[in-house]
Amino acid sequence: MGGWTLLMLGIAFEVAGTLCLKLSYGFNNLLPSILCFIFFAVALSFITLSAKTLDISIVYAVWSGVGVVLITLIGAFWFAEQITLQTLFFITLILIGVFGLHHTNATTKTTEPEHVHSVK
């Protein structure tokens, strides 16, 4: 699997974990509380694997940016949290940044740098 695919899977599991945080009601609801830890562990595993072929600065920026956008939209549509025009404007800026990072990274080499030592 490519680095971008692993990163997107990591983001999906991170968003699921964050959603479970809301559904756990402060860890008072057992199933979402347990799922929260599972989803975050899986998310970090995928994100760690994506960092083998993508720059960590790109991984972290995309992970946090896309995660914020998705959680904001889920909050608005699922939990009826308020979204303003300012919120939509800044979400658009985040998405522009994520697409820009993807575009600039797509033109660079996506193999593990020689200075990174890993146990095989």
Backbone atoms as SQL, in Angstrom:
CREATE TABLE atoms (id INTEGER PRIMARY KEY, chain TEXT, resi INTEGER, resn TEXT, atom TEXT, x REAL, y REAL, z REAL);
INSERT INTO atoms VALUES
  (1, 'A', 1, 'MET', 'N', 0.842, -1.177, 0.000),
  (2, 'A', 1, 'MET', 'CA', 0.000, 0.000, 0.000),
  (3, 'A', 1, 'MET', 'C', 0.882, 1.233, 0.000),
  (4, 'A', 2, 'GLY', 'N', 0.460, 2.249, -0.724),
  (5, 'A', 2, 'GLY', 'CA', 1.219, 3.485, -0.783),
  (6, 'A', 2, 'GLY', 'C', 1.062, 4.327, 0.471),
  (7, 'A', 3, 'GLY', 'N', 1.969, 5.269, 0.624),
  (8, 'A', 3, 'GLY', 'CA', 1.958, 6.141, 1.790),
  (9, 'A', 3, 'GLY', 'C', 0.681, 6.952, 1.927),
  (10, 'A', 4, 'TRP', 'N', 0.167, 7.447, 0.785),
  (11, 'A', 4, 'TRP', 'CA', -1.055, 8.244, 0.844),
  (12, 'A', 4, 'TRP', 'C', -2.254, 7.398, 1.235),
  (13, 'A', 5, 'THR', 'N', -2.307, 6.167, 0.762),
  (14, 'A', 5, 'THR', 'CA', -3.405, 5.267, 1.133),
  (15, 'A', 5, 'THR', 'C', -3.355, 4.960, 2.623),
  (16, 'A', 6, 'LEU', 'N', -2.160, 4.670, 3.129),
  (17, 'A', 6, 'LEU', 'CA', -2.007, 4.400, 4.557),
  (18, 'A', 6, 'LEU', 'C', -2.392, 5.621, 5.389),
  (19, 'A', 7, 'LEU', 'N', -2.007, 6.796, 4.920),
  (20, 'A', 7, 'LEU', 'CA', -2.347, 8.027, 5.639),
  (21, 'A', 7, 'LEU', 'C', -3.856, 8.227, 5.673),
  (22, 'A', 8, 'MET', 'N', -4.536, 8.004, 4.551),
  (23, 'A', 8, 'MET', 'CA', -5.990, 8.179, 4.520),
  (24, 'A', 8, 'MET', 'C', -6.691, 7.165, 5.425),
  (25, 'A', 9, 'LEU', 'N', -6.182, 5.932, 5.464),
  (26, 'A', 9, 'LEU', 'CA', -6.740, 4.944, 6.390),
  (27, 'A', 9, 'LEU', 'C', -6.518, 5.381, 7.838),
  (28, 'A', 10, 'GLY', 'N', -5.329, 5.891, 8.125),
  (29, 'A', 10, 'GLY', 'CA', -5.035, 6.400, 9.467),
  (30, 'A', 10, 'GLY', 'C', -5.976, 7.526, 9.856),
  (31, 'A', 11, 'ILE', 'N', -6.234, 8.424, 8.923),
  (32, 'A', 11, 'ILE', 'CA', -7.152, 9.536, 9.201),
  (33, 'A', 11, 'ILE', 'C', -8.557, 9.013, 9.451),
  (34, 'A', 12, 'ALA', 'N', -8.999, 8.047, 8.663),
  (35, 'A', 12, 'ALA', 'CA', -10.346, 7.495, 8.845),
  (36, 'A', 12, 'ALA', 'C', -10.501, 6.876, 10.236),
  (37, 'A', 13, 'PHE', 'N', -9.493, 6.120, 10.672),
  (38, 'A', 13, 'PHE', 'CA', -9.574, 5.511, 12.003),
  (39, 'A', 13, 'PHE', 'C', -9.447, 6.556, 13.109),
  (40, 'A', 14, 'GLU', 'N', -8.667, 7.601, 12.875),
  (41, 'A', 14, 'GLU', 'CA', -8.541, 8.668, 13.863),
  (42, 'A', 14, 'GLU', 'C', -9.865, 9.410, 14.018),
  (43, 'A', 15, 'VAL', 'N', -10.536, 9.667, 12.912),
  (44, 'A', 15, 'VAL', 'CA', -11.845, 10.323, 12.963),
  (45, 'A', 15, 'VAL', 'C', -12.853, 9.420, 13.678),
  (46, 'A', 16, 'ALA', 'N', -12.815, 8.127, 13.406),
  (47, 'A', 16, 'ALA', 'CA', -13.703, 7.184, 14.102),
  (48, 'A', 16, 'ALA', 'C', -13.424, 7.194, 15.600),
  (49, 'A', 17, 'GLY', 'N', -12.139, 7.243, 15.976),
  (50, 'A', 17, 'GLY', 'CA', -11.786, 7.306, 17.391),
  (51, 'A', 17, 'GLY', 'C', -12.268, 8.585, 18.045),
  (52, 'A', 18, 'THR', 'N', -12.148, 9.697, 17.337),
  (53, 'A', 18, 'THR', 'CA', -12.607, 10.974, 17.872),
  (54, 'A', 18, 'THR', 'C', -14.124, 10.990, 18.002),
  (55, 'A', 19, 'LEU', 'N', -14.813, 10.405, 17.027),
  (56, 'A', 19, 'LEU', 'CA', -16.268, 10.282, 17.119),
  (57, 'A', 19, 'LEU', 'C', -16.658, 9.453, 18.339),
  (58, 'A', 20, 'CYS', 'N', -15.912, 8.391, 18.593),
  (59, 'A', 20, 'CYS', 'CA', -16.191, 7.556, 19.773),
  (60, 'A', 20, 'CYS', 'C', -15.946, 8.325, 21.073),
  (61, 'A', 21, 'LEU', 'N', -14.998, 9.267, 21.047),
  (62, 'A', 21, 'LEU', 'CA', -14.800, 10.112, 22.236),
  (63, 'A', 21, 'LEU', 'C', -16.087, 10.852, 22.580),
  (64, 'A', 22, 'LYS', 'N', -16.724, 11.416, 21.563),
  (65, 'A', 22, 'LYS', 'CA', -17.976, 12.142, 21.776),
  (66, 'A', 22, 'LYS', 'C', -19.070, 11.193, 22.249),
  (67, 'A', 23, 'LEU', 'N', -19.145, 10.028, 21.627),
  (68, 'A', 23, 'LEU', 'CA', -20.195, 9.063, 21.959),
  (69, 'A', 23, 'LEU', 'C', -19.985, 8.382, 23.313),
  (70, 'A', 24, 'SER', 'N', -18.756, 8.442, 23.836),
  (71, 'A', 24, 'SER', 'CA', -18.480, 7.781, 25.114),
  (72, 'A', 24, 'SER', 'C', -18.978, 8.587, 26.309),
  (73, 'A', 25, 'TYR', 'N', -19.328, 9.843, 26.079),
  (74, 'A', 25, 'TYR', 'CA', -19.805, 10.715, 27.155),
  (75, 'A', 25, 'TYR', 'C', -18.850, 10.696, 28.344),
  (76, 'A', 26, 'GLY', 'N', -17.591, 11.050, 28.066),
  (77, 'A', 26, 'GLY', 'CA', -16.586, 11.100, 29.132),
  (78, 'A', 26, 'GLY', 'C', -16.207, 9.722, 29.636),
  (79, 'A', 27, 'PHE', 'N', -16.163, 8.745, 28.762),
  (80, 'A', 27, 'PHE', 'CA', -15.849, 7.353, 29.076),
  (81, 'A', 27, 'PHE', 'C', -16.884, 6.715, 30.006),
  (82, 'A', 28, 'ASN', 'N', -18.114, 7.195, 29.947),
  (83, 'A', 28, 'ASN', 'CA', -19.203, 6.593, 30.717),
  (84, 'A', 28, 'ASN', 'C', -19.973, 5.555, 29.913),
  (85, 'A', 29, 'ASN', 'N', -19.839, 5.563, 28.604),
  (86, 'A', 29, 'ASN', 'CA', -20.492, 4.592, 27.733),
  (87, 'A', 29, 'ASN', 'C', -19.420, 3.591, 27.294),
  (88, 'A', 30, 'LEU', 'N', -19.539, 2.346, 27.703),
  (89, 'A', 30, 'LEU', 'CA', -18.461, 1.363, 27.594),
  (90, 'A', 30, 'LEU', 'C', -18.005, 1.078, 26.154),
  (91, 'A', 31, 'LEU', 'N', -18.922, 0.737, 25.261),
  (92, 'A', 31, 'LEU', 'CA', -18.507, 0.330, 23.921),
  (93, 'A', 31, 'LEU', 'C', -17.758, 1.433, 23.162),
  (94, 'A', 32, 'PRO', 'N', -18.290, 2.654, 23.098),
  (95, 'A', 32, 'PRO', 'CA', -17.521, 3.699, 22.418),
  (96, 'A', 32, 'PRO', 'C', -16.189, 3.998, 23.110),
  (97, 'A', 33, 'SER', 'N', -16.125, 3.817, 24.415),
  (98, 'A', 33, 'SER', 'CA', -14.873, 4.036, 25.143),
  (99, 'A', 33, 'SER', 'C', -13.806, 3.035, 24.710),
  (100, 'A', 34, 'ILE', 'N', -14.198, 1.786, 24.596),
  (101, 'A', 34, 'ILE', 'CA', -13.263, 0.744, 24.163),
  (102, 'A', 34, 'ILE', 'C', -12.879, 0.954, 22.700),
  (103, 'A', 35, 'LEU', 'N', -13.874, 1.238, 21.856),
  (104, 'A', 35, 'LEU', 'CA', -13.608, 1.461, 20.436),
  (105, 'A', 35, 'LEU', 'C', -12.683, 2.655, 20.217),
  (106, 'A', 36, 'CYS', 'N', -12.809, 3.647, 21.066),
  (107, 'A', 36, 'CYS', 'CA', -11.953, 4.824, 20.964),
  (108, 'A', 36, 'CYS', 'C', -10.481, 4.424, 21.008),
  (109, 'A', 37, 'PHE', 'N', -10.098, 3.637, 21.972),
  (110, 'A', 37, 'PHE', 'CA', -8.702, 3.216, 22.110),
  (111, 'A', 37, 'PHE', 'C', -8.267, 2.318, 20.944),
  (112, 'A', 38, 'ILE', 'N', -9.156, 1.446, 20.513),
  (113, 'A', 38, 'ILE', 'CA', -8.826, 0.565, 19.387),
  (114, 'A', 38, 'ILE', 'C', -8.613, 1.384, 18.122),
  (115, 'A', 39, 'PHE', 'N', -9.547, 2.291, 17.831),
  (116, 'A', 39, 'PHE', 'CA', -9.443, 3.100, 16.618),
  (117, 'A', 39, 'PHE', 'C', -8.196, 3.978, 16.632),
  (118, 'A', 40, 'PHE', 'N', -7.875, 4.575, 17.782),
  (119, 'A', 40, 'PHE', 'CA', -6.676, 5.411, 17.851),
  (120, 'A', 40, 'PHE', 'C', -5.400, 4.580, 17.664),
  (121, 'A', 41, 'ALA', 'N', -5.377, 3.371, 18.202),
  (122, 'A', 41, 'ALA', 'CA', -4.200, 2.506, 18.026),
  (123, 'A', 41, 'ALA', 'C', -4.022, 2.123, 16.557),
  (124, 'A', 42, 'VAL', 'N', -5.116, 1.774, 15.898),
  (125, 'A', 42, 'VAL', 'CA', -5.045, 1.429, 14.480),
  (126, 'A', 42, 'VAL', 'C', -4.635, 2.652, 13.667),
  (127, 'A', 43, 'ALA', 'N', -5.206, 3.812, 13.998),
  (128, 'A', 43, 'ALA', 'CA', -4.878, 5.049, 13.285),
  (129, 'A', 43, 'ALA', 'C', -3.386, 5.354, 13.383),
  (130, 'A', 44, 'LEU', 'N', -2.845, 5.287, 14.576),
  (131, 'A', 44, 'LEU', 'CA', -1.421, 5.581, 14.746),
  (132, 'A', 44, 'LEU', 'C', -0.545, 4.563, 14.027),
  (133, 'A', 45, 'SER', 'N', -1.002, 3.334, 13.940),
  (134, 'A', 45, 'SER', 'CA', -0.247, 2.324, 13.191),
  (135, 'A', 45, 'SER', 'C', -0.180, 2.680, 11.712),
  (136, 'A', 46, 'PHE', 'N', -1.318, 3.031, 11.129),
  (137, 'A', 46, 'PHE', 'CA', -1.337, 3.411, 9.712),
  (138, 'A', 46, 'PHE', 'C', -0.529, 4.689, 9.471),
  (139, 'A', 47, 'ILE', 'N', -0.652, 5.645, 10.362),
  (140, 'A', 47, 'ILE', 'CA', 0.062, 6.904, 10.188),
  (141, 'A', 47, 'ILE', 'C', 1.567, 6.686, 10.304),
  (142, 'A', 48, 'THR', 'N', 1.973, 5.833, 11.215),
  (143, 'A', 48, 'THR', 'CA', 3.390, 5.501, 11.347),
  (144, 'A', 48, 'THR', 'C', 3.911, 4.844, 10.074),
  (145, 'A', 49, 'LEU', 'N', 3.139, 3.927, 9.515),
  (146, 'A', 49, 'LEU', 'CA', 3.550, 3.269, 8.275),
  (147, 'A', 49, 'LEU', 'C', 3.612, 4.253, 7.107),
  (148, 'A', 50, 'SER', 'N', 2.705, 5.204, 7.083),
  (149, 'A', 50, 'SER', 'CA', 2.721, 6.185, 5.988),
  (150, 'A', 50, 'SER', 'C', 3.961, 7.068, 6.057),
  (151, 'A', 51, 'ALA', 'N', 4.478, 7.272, 7.258),
  (152, 'A', 51, 'ALA', 'CA', 5.662, 8.122, 7.428),
  (153, 'A', 51, 'ALA', 'C', 6.938, 7.443, 6.919),
  (154, 'A', 52, 'LYS', 'N', 6.858, 6.167, 6.570),
  (155, 'A', 52, 'LYS', 'CA', 8.019, 5.499, 5.981),
  (156, 'A', 52, 'LYS', 'C', 8.295, 6.002, 4.574),
  (157, 'A', 53, 'THR', 'N', 7.248, 6.417, 3.860),
  (158, 'A', 53, 'THR', 'CA', 7.441, 6.855, 2.475),
  (159, 'A', 53, 'THR', 'C', 7.072, 8.312, 2.233),
  (160, 'A', 54, 'LEU', 'N', 6.414, 8.947, 3.184),
  (161, 'A', 54, 'LEU', 'CA', 6.060, 10.358, 3.058),
  (162, 'A', 54, 'LEU', 'C', 6.832, 11.164, 4.104),
  (163, 'A', 55, 'ASP', 'N', 7.109, 12.417, 3.802),
  (164, 'A', 55, 'ASP', 'CA', 7.764, 13.284, 4.782),
  (165, 'A', 55, 'ASP', 'C', 6.865, 13.440, 5.997),
  (166, 'A', 56, 'ILE', 'N', 7.455, 13.412, 7.170),
  (167, 'A', 56, 'ILE', 'CA', 6.672, 13.505, 8.408),
  (168, 'A', 56, 'ILE', 'C', 5.938, 14.839, 8.496),
  (169, 'A', 57, 'SER', 'N', 6.525, 15.890, 7.940),
  (170, 'A', 57, 'SER', 'CA', 5.844, 17.188, 7.959),
  (171, 'A', 57, 'SER', 'C', 4.561, 17.131, 7.129),
  (172, 'A', 58, 'ILE', 'N', 4.599, 16.413, 6.029),
  (173, 'A', 58, 'ILE', 'CA', 3.413, 16.244, 5.191),
  (174, 'A', 58, 'ILE', 'C', 2.396, 15.367, 5.912),
  (175, 'A', 59, 'VAL', 'N', 2.860, 14.269, 6.480),
  (176, 'A', 59, 'VAL', 'CA', 1.969, 13.342, 7.188),
  (177, 'A', 59, 'VAL', 'C', 1.224, 14.066, 8.298),
  (178, 'A', 60, 'TYR', 'N', 1.943, 14.810, 9.111),
  (179, 'A', 60, 'TYR', 'CA', 1.302, 15.459, 10.258),
  (180, 'A', 60, 'TYR', 'C', 0.349, 16.561, 9.811),
  (181, 'A', 61, 'ALA', 'N', 0.762, 17.350, 8.825),
  (182, 'A', 61, 'ALA', 'CA', -0.104, 18.439, 8.354),
  (183, 'A', 61, 'ALA', 'C', -1.397, 17.899, 7.751),
  (184, 'A', 62, 'VAL', 'N', -1.286, 16.872, 6.924),
  (185, 'A', 62, 'VAL', 'CA', -2.477, 16.303, 6.289),
  (186, 'A', 62, 'VAL', 'C', -3.340, 15.592, 7.325),
  (187, 'A', 63, 'TRP', 'N', -2.712, 14.835, 8.206),
  (188, 'A', 63, 'TRP', 'CA', -3.446, 14.115, 9.257),
  (189, 'A', 63, 'TRP', 'C', -4.265, 15.082, 10.099),
  (190, 'A', 64, 'SER', 'N', -3.626, 16.112, 10.593),
  (191, 'A', 64, 'SER', 'CA', -4.349, 17.047, 11.457),
  (192, 'A', 64, 'SER', 'C', -5.362, 17.862, 10.667),
  (193, 'A', 65, 'GLY', 'N', -4.989, 18.324, 9.465),
  (194, 'A', 65, 'GLY', 'CA', -5.898, 19.145, 8.675),
  (195, 'A', 65, 'GLY', 'C', -7.155, 18.415, 8.245),
  (196, 'A', 66, 'VAL', 'N', -6.977, 17.259, 7.656),
  (197, 'A', 66, 'VAL', 'CA', -8.133, 16.488, 7.189),
  (198, 'A', 66, 'VAL', 'C', -8.965, 16.021, 8.379),
  (199, 'A', 67, 'GLY', 'N', -8.296, 15.637, 9.466),
  (200, 'A', 67, 'GLY', 'CA', -9.031, 15.230, 10.666),
  (201, 'A', 67, 'GLY', 'C', -9.908, 16.343, 11.205),
  (202, 'A', 68, 'VAL', 'N', -9.373, 17.555, 11.257),
  (203, 'A', 68, 'VAL', 'CA', -10.146, 18.710, 11.740),
  (204, 'A', 68, 'VAL', 'C', -11.345, 18.964, 10.831),
  (205, 'A', 69, 'VAL', 'N', -11.118, 18.926, 9.524),
  (206, 'A', 69, 'VAL', 'CA', -12.204, 19.173, 8.573),
  (207, 'A', 69, 'VAL', 'C', -13.307, 18.130, 8.745),
  (208, 'A', 70, 'LEU', 'N', -12.936, 16.861, 8.776),
  (209, 'A', 70, 'LEU', 'CA', -13.944, 15.804, 8.885),
  (210, 'A', 70, 'LEU', 'C', -14.704, 15.853, 10.202),
  (211, 'A', 71, 'ILE', 'N', -13.987, 16.068, 11.292),
  (212, 'A', 71, 'ILE', 'CA', -14.662, 16.135, 12.599),
  (213, 'A', 71, 'ILE', 'C', -15.582, 17.348, 12.676),
  (214, 'A', 72, 'THR', 'N', -15.170, 18.466, 12.090),
  (215, 'A', 72, 'THR', 'CA', -16.029, 19.650, 12.065),
  (216, 'A', 72, 'THR', 'C', -17.309, 19.372, 11.295),
  (217, 'A', 73, 'LEU', 'N', -17.179, 18.727, 10.143),
  (218, 'A', 73, 'LEU', 'CA', -18.365, 18.418, 9.342),
  (219, 'A', 73, 'LEU', 'C', -19.264, 17.395, 10.031),
  (220, 'A', 74, 'ILE', 'N', -18.673, 16.383, 10.650),
  (221, 'A', 74, 'ILE', 'CA', -19.466, 15.391, 11.394),
  (222, 'A', 74, 'ILE', 'C', -20.178, 16.065, 12.556),
  (223, 'A', 75, 'GLY', 'N', -19.465, 16.935, 13.258),
  (224, 'A', 75, 'GLY', 'CA', -20.087, 17.660, 14.365),
  (225, 'A', 75, 'GLY', 'C', -21.270, 18.486, 13.917),
  (226, 'A', 76, 'ALA', 'N', -21.142, 19.117, 12.754),
  (227, 'A', 76, 'ALA', 'CA', -22.226, 19.962, 12.251),
  (228, 'A', 76, 'ALA', 'C', -23.424, 19.141, 11.805),
  (229, 'A', 77, 'PHE', 'N', -23.168, 18.072, 11.062),
  (230, 'A', 77, 'PHE', 'CA', -24.279, 17.323, 10.486),
  (231, 'A', 77, 'PHE', 'C', -24.865, 16.272, 11.415),
  (232, 'A', 78, 'TRP', 'N', -24.024, 15.641, 12.244),
  (233, 'A', 78, 'TRP', 'CA', -24.509, 14.564, 13.103),
  (234, 'A', 78, 'TRP', 'C', -24.951, 15.084, 14.473),
  (235, 'A', 79, 'PHE', 'N', -24.187, 16.031, 15.016),
  (236, 'A', 79, 'PHE', 'CA', -24.482, 16.514, 16.364),
  (237, 'A', 79, 'PHE', 'C', -25.090, 17.915, 16.368),
  (238, 'A', 80, 'ALA', 'N', -25.412, 18.441, 15.202),
  (239, 'A', 80, 'ALA', 'CA', -26.034, 19.759, 15.055),
  (240, 'A', 80, 'ALA', 'C', -25.211, 20.866, 15.709),
  (241, 'A', 81, 'GLU', 'N', -23.891, 20.740, 15.650),
  (242, 'A', 81, 'GLU', 'CA', -23.023, 21.800, 16.149),
  (243, 'A', 81, 'GLU', 'C', -23.011, 22.928, 15.116),
  (244, 'A', 82, 'GLN', 'N', -22.916, 24.153, 15.615),
  (245, 'A', 82, 'GLN', 'CA', -23.022, 25.312, 14.732),
  (246, 'A', 82, 'GLN', 'C', -21.786, 25.473, 13.848),
  (247, 'A', 83, 'ILE', 'N', -22.046, 25.738, 12.566),
  (248, 'A', 83, 'ILE', 'CA', -20.979, 26.058, 11.607),
  (249, 'A', 83, 'ILE', 'C', -21.296, 27.441, 11.045),
  (250, 'A', 84, 'THR', 'N', -20.310, 28.314, 11.059),
  (251, 'A', 84, 'THR', 'CA', -20.489, 29.672, 10.544),
  (252, 'A', 84, 'THR', 'C', -19.794, 29.811, 9.197),
  (253, 'A', 85, 'LEU', 'N', -20.016, 30.922, 8.540),
  (254, 'A', 85, 'LEU', 'CA', -19.318, 31.194, 7.289),
  (255, 'A', 85, 'LEU', 'C', -17.815, 31.283, 7.517),
  (256, 'A', 86, 'GLN', 'N', -17.416, 31.829, 8.656),
  (257, 'A', 86, 'GLN', 'CA', -15.987, 31.882, 8.980),
  (258, 'A', 86, 'GLN', 'C', -15.411, 30.476, 9.102),
  (259, 'A', 87, 'THR', 'N', -16.142, 29.586, 9.740),
  (260, 'A', 87, 'THR', 'CA', -15.690, 28.204, 9.879),
  (261, 'A', 87, 'THR', 'C', -15.522, 27.567, 8.502),
  (262, 'A', 88, 'LEU', 'N', -16.501, 27.743, 7.646),
  (263, 'A', 88, 'LEU', 'CA', -16.412, 27.183, 6.297),
  (264, 'A', 88, 'LEU', 'C', -15.245, 27.781, 5.514),
  (265, 'A', 89, 'PHE', 'N', -14.996, 29.069, 5.681),
  (266, 'A', 89, 'PHE', 'CA', -13.876, 29.716, 5.005),
  (267, 'A', 89, 'PHE', 'C', -12.554, 29.086, 5.428),
  (268, 'A', 90, 'PHE', 'N', -12.368, 28.918, 6.728),
  (269, 'A', 90, 'PHE', 'CA', -11.105, 28.376, 7.205),
  (270, 'A', 90, 'PHE', 'C', -10.964, 26.881, 6.912),
  (271, 'A', 91, 'ILE', 'N', -12.060, 26.156, 6.891),
  (272, 'A', 91, 'ILE', 'CA', -12.011, 24.761, 6.463),
  (273, 'A', 91, 'ILE', 'C', -11.568, 24.689, 5.005),
  (274, 'A', 92, 'THR', 'N', -12.064, 25.601, 4.189),
  (275, 'A', 92, 'THR', 'CA', -11.644, 25.654, 2.786),
  (276, 'A', 92, 'THR', 'C', -10.147, 25.911, 2.681),
  (277, 'A', 93, 'LEU', 'N', -9.617, 26.807, 3.512),
  (278, 'A', 93, 'LEU', 'CA', -8.175, 27.059, 3.506),
  (279, 'A', 93, 'LEU', 'C', -7.387, 25.811, 3.887),
  (280, 'A', 94, 'ILE', 'N', -7.889, 25.067, 4.868),
  (281, 'A', 94, 'ILE', 'CA', -7.220, 23.824, 5.262),
  (282, 'A', 94, 'ILE', 'C', -7.203, 22.848, 4.084),
  (283, 'A', 95, 'LEU', 'N', -8.341, 22.690, 3.431),
  (284, 'A', 95, 'LEU', 'CA', -8.410, 21.769, 2.294),
  (285, 'A', 95, 'LEU', 'C', -7.488, 22.201, 1.156),
  (286, 'A', 96, 'ILE', 'N', -7.410, 23.495, 0.890),
  (287, 'A', 96, 'ILE', 'CA', -6.484, 23.995, -0.132),
  (288, 'A', 96, 'ILE', 'C', -5.053, 23.627, 0.254),
  (289, 'A', 97, 'GLY', 'N', -4.708, 23.791, 1.525),
  (290, 'A', 97, 'GLY', 'CA', -3.372, 23.427, 1.995),
  (291, 'A', 97, 'GLY', 'C', -3.092, 21.943, 1.843),
  (292, 'A', 98, 'VAL', 'N', -4.061, 21.110, 2.172),
  (293, 'A', 98, 'VAL', 'CA', -3.880, 19.657, 2.057),
  (294, 'A', 98, 'VAL', 'C', -3.677, 19.263, 0.597),
  (295, 'A', 99, 'PHE', 'N', -4.508, 19.795, -0.292),
  (296, 'A', 99, 'PHE', 'CA', -4.339, 19.477, -1.720),
  (297, 'A', 99, 'PHE', 'C', -3.004, 20.006, -2.239),
  (298, 'A', 100, 'GLY', 'N', -2.594, 21.171, -1.770),
  (299, 'A', 100, 'GLY', 'CA', -1.304, 21.714, -2.167),
  (300, 'A', 100, 'GLY', 'C', -0.157, 20.833, -1.714),
  (301, 'A', 101, 'LEU', 'N', -0.220, 20.357, -0.477),
  (302, 'A', 101, 'LEU', 'CA', 0.815, 19.453, 0.032),
  (303, 'A', 101, 'LEU', 'C', 0.844, 18.155, -0.759),
  (304, 'A', 102, 'HIS', 'N', -0.323, 17.632, -1.077),
  (305, 'A', 102, 'HIS', 'CA', -0.384, 16.401, -1.860),
  (306, 'A', 102, 'HIS', 'C', 0.236, 16.615, -3.238),
  (307, 'A', 103, 'HIS', 'N', -0.075, 17.738, -3.840),
  (308, 'A', 103, 'HIS', 'CA', 0.452, 18.026, -5.175),
  (309, 'A', 103, 'HIS', 'C', 1.973, 18.187, -5.148),
  (310, 'A', 104, 'THR', 'N', 2.497, 18.908, -4.169),
  (311, 'A', 104, 'THR', 'CA', 3.946, 19.108, -4.122),
  (312, 'A', 104, 'THR', 'C', 4.661, 17.820, -3.763),
  (313, 'A', 105, 'ASN', 'N', 4.055, 16.989, -2.925),
  (314, 'A', 105, 'ASN', 'CA', 4.687, 15.735, -2.538),
  (315, 'A', 105, 'ASN', 'C', 4.605, 14.708, -3.647),
  (316, 'A', 106, 'ALA', 'N', 3.587, 14.777, -4.488),
  (317, 'A', 106, 'ALA', 'CA', 3.425, 13.803, -5.568),
  (318, 'A', 106, 'ALA', 'C', 4.540, 13.919, -6.597),
  (319, 'A', 107, 'THR', 'N', 5.184, 15.065, -6.657),
  (320, 'A', 107, 'THR', 'CA', 6.253, 15.259, -7.640),
  (321, 'A', 107, 'THR', 'C', 7.627, 14.940, -7.083),
  (322, 'A', 108, 'THR', 'N', 7.703, 14.568, -5.803),
  (323, 'A', 108, 'THR', 'CA', 8.992, 14.257, -5.190),
  (324, 'A', 108, 'THR', 'C', 9.142, 12.757, -5.006),
  (325, 'A', 109, 'LYS', 'N', 10.355, 12.330, -4.721),
  (326, 'A', 109, 'LYS', 'CA', 10.662, 10.925, -4.493),
  (327, 'A', 109, 'LYS', 'C', 9.939, 10.432, -3.235),
  (328, 'A', 110, 'THR', 'N', 9.301, 9.267, -3.285),
  (329, 'A', 110, 'THR', 'CA', 8.530, 8.761, -2.152),
  (330, 'A', 110, 'THR', 'C', 9.106, 7.451, -1.629),
  (331, 'A', 111, 'THR', 'N', 10.421, 7.390, -1.499),
  (332, 'A', 111, 'THR', 'CA', 11.036, 6.222, -0.884),
  (333, 'A', 111, 'THR', 'C', 11.661, 6.641, 0.435),
  (334, 'A', 112, 'GLU', 'N', 11.943, 5.684, 1.258),
  (335, 'A', 112, 'GLU', 'CA', 12.520, 5.979, 2.561),
  (336, 'A', 112, 'GLU', 'C', 13.923, 6.550, 2.381),
  (337, 'A', 113, 'PRO', 'N', 14.212, 7.702, 2.992),
  (338, 'A', 113, 'PRO', 'CA', 15.535, 8.299, 2.868),
  (339, 'A', 113, 'PRO', 'C', 16.628, 7.380, 3.428),
  (340, 'A', 114, 'GLU', 'N', 17.834, 7.527, 2.900),
  (341, 'A', 114, 'GLU', 'CA', 18.937, 6.664, 3.339),
  (342, 'A', 114, 'GLU', 'C', 19.312, 6.917, 4.796),
  (343, 'A', 115, 'HIS', 'N', 19.099, 8.142, 5.289),
  (344, 'A', 115, 'HIS', 'CA', 19.513, 8.439, 6.642),
  (345, 'A', 115, 'HIS', 'C', 18.566, 7.892, 7.705),
  (346, 'A', 116, 'VAL', 'N', 17.437, 7.321, 7.265),
  (347, 'A', 116, 'VAL', 'CA', 16.514, 6.706, 8.206),
  (348, 'A', 116, 'VAL', 'C', 16.895, 5.246, 8.368),
  (349, 'A', 117, 'HIS', 'N', 17.178, 4.870, 9.586),
  (350, 'A', 117, 'HIS', 'CA', 17.578, 3.500, 9.859),
  (351, 'A', 117, 'HIS', 'C', 16.396, 2.760, 10.445),
  (352, 'A', 118, 'SER', 'N', 16.059, 1.651, 9.859),
  (353, 'A', 118, 'SER', 'CA', 14.936, 0.881, 10.368),
  (354, 'A', 118, 'SER', 'C', 15.357, -0.580, 10.528),
  (355, 'A', 119, 'VAL', 'N', 14.710, -1.239, 11.437),
  (356, 'A', 119, 'VAL', 'CA', 14.953, -2.658, 11.664),
  (357, 'A', 119, 'VAL', 'C', 14.102, -3.427, 10.681),
  (358, 'A', 120, 'LYS', 'N', 14.706, -4.319, 9.965),
  (359, 'A', 120, 'LYS', 'CA', 13.942, -5.075, 8.959),
  (360, 'A', 120, 'LYS', 'C', 13.819, -6.507, 9.385);
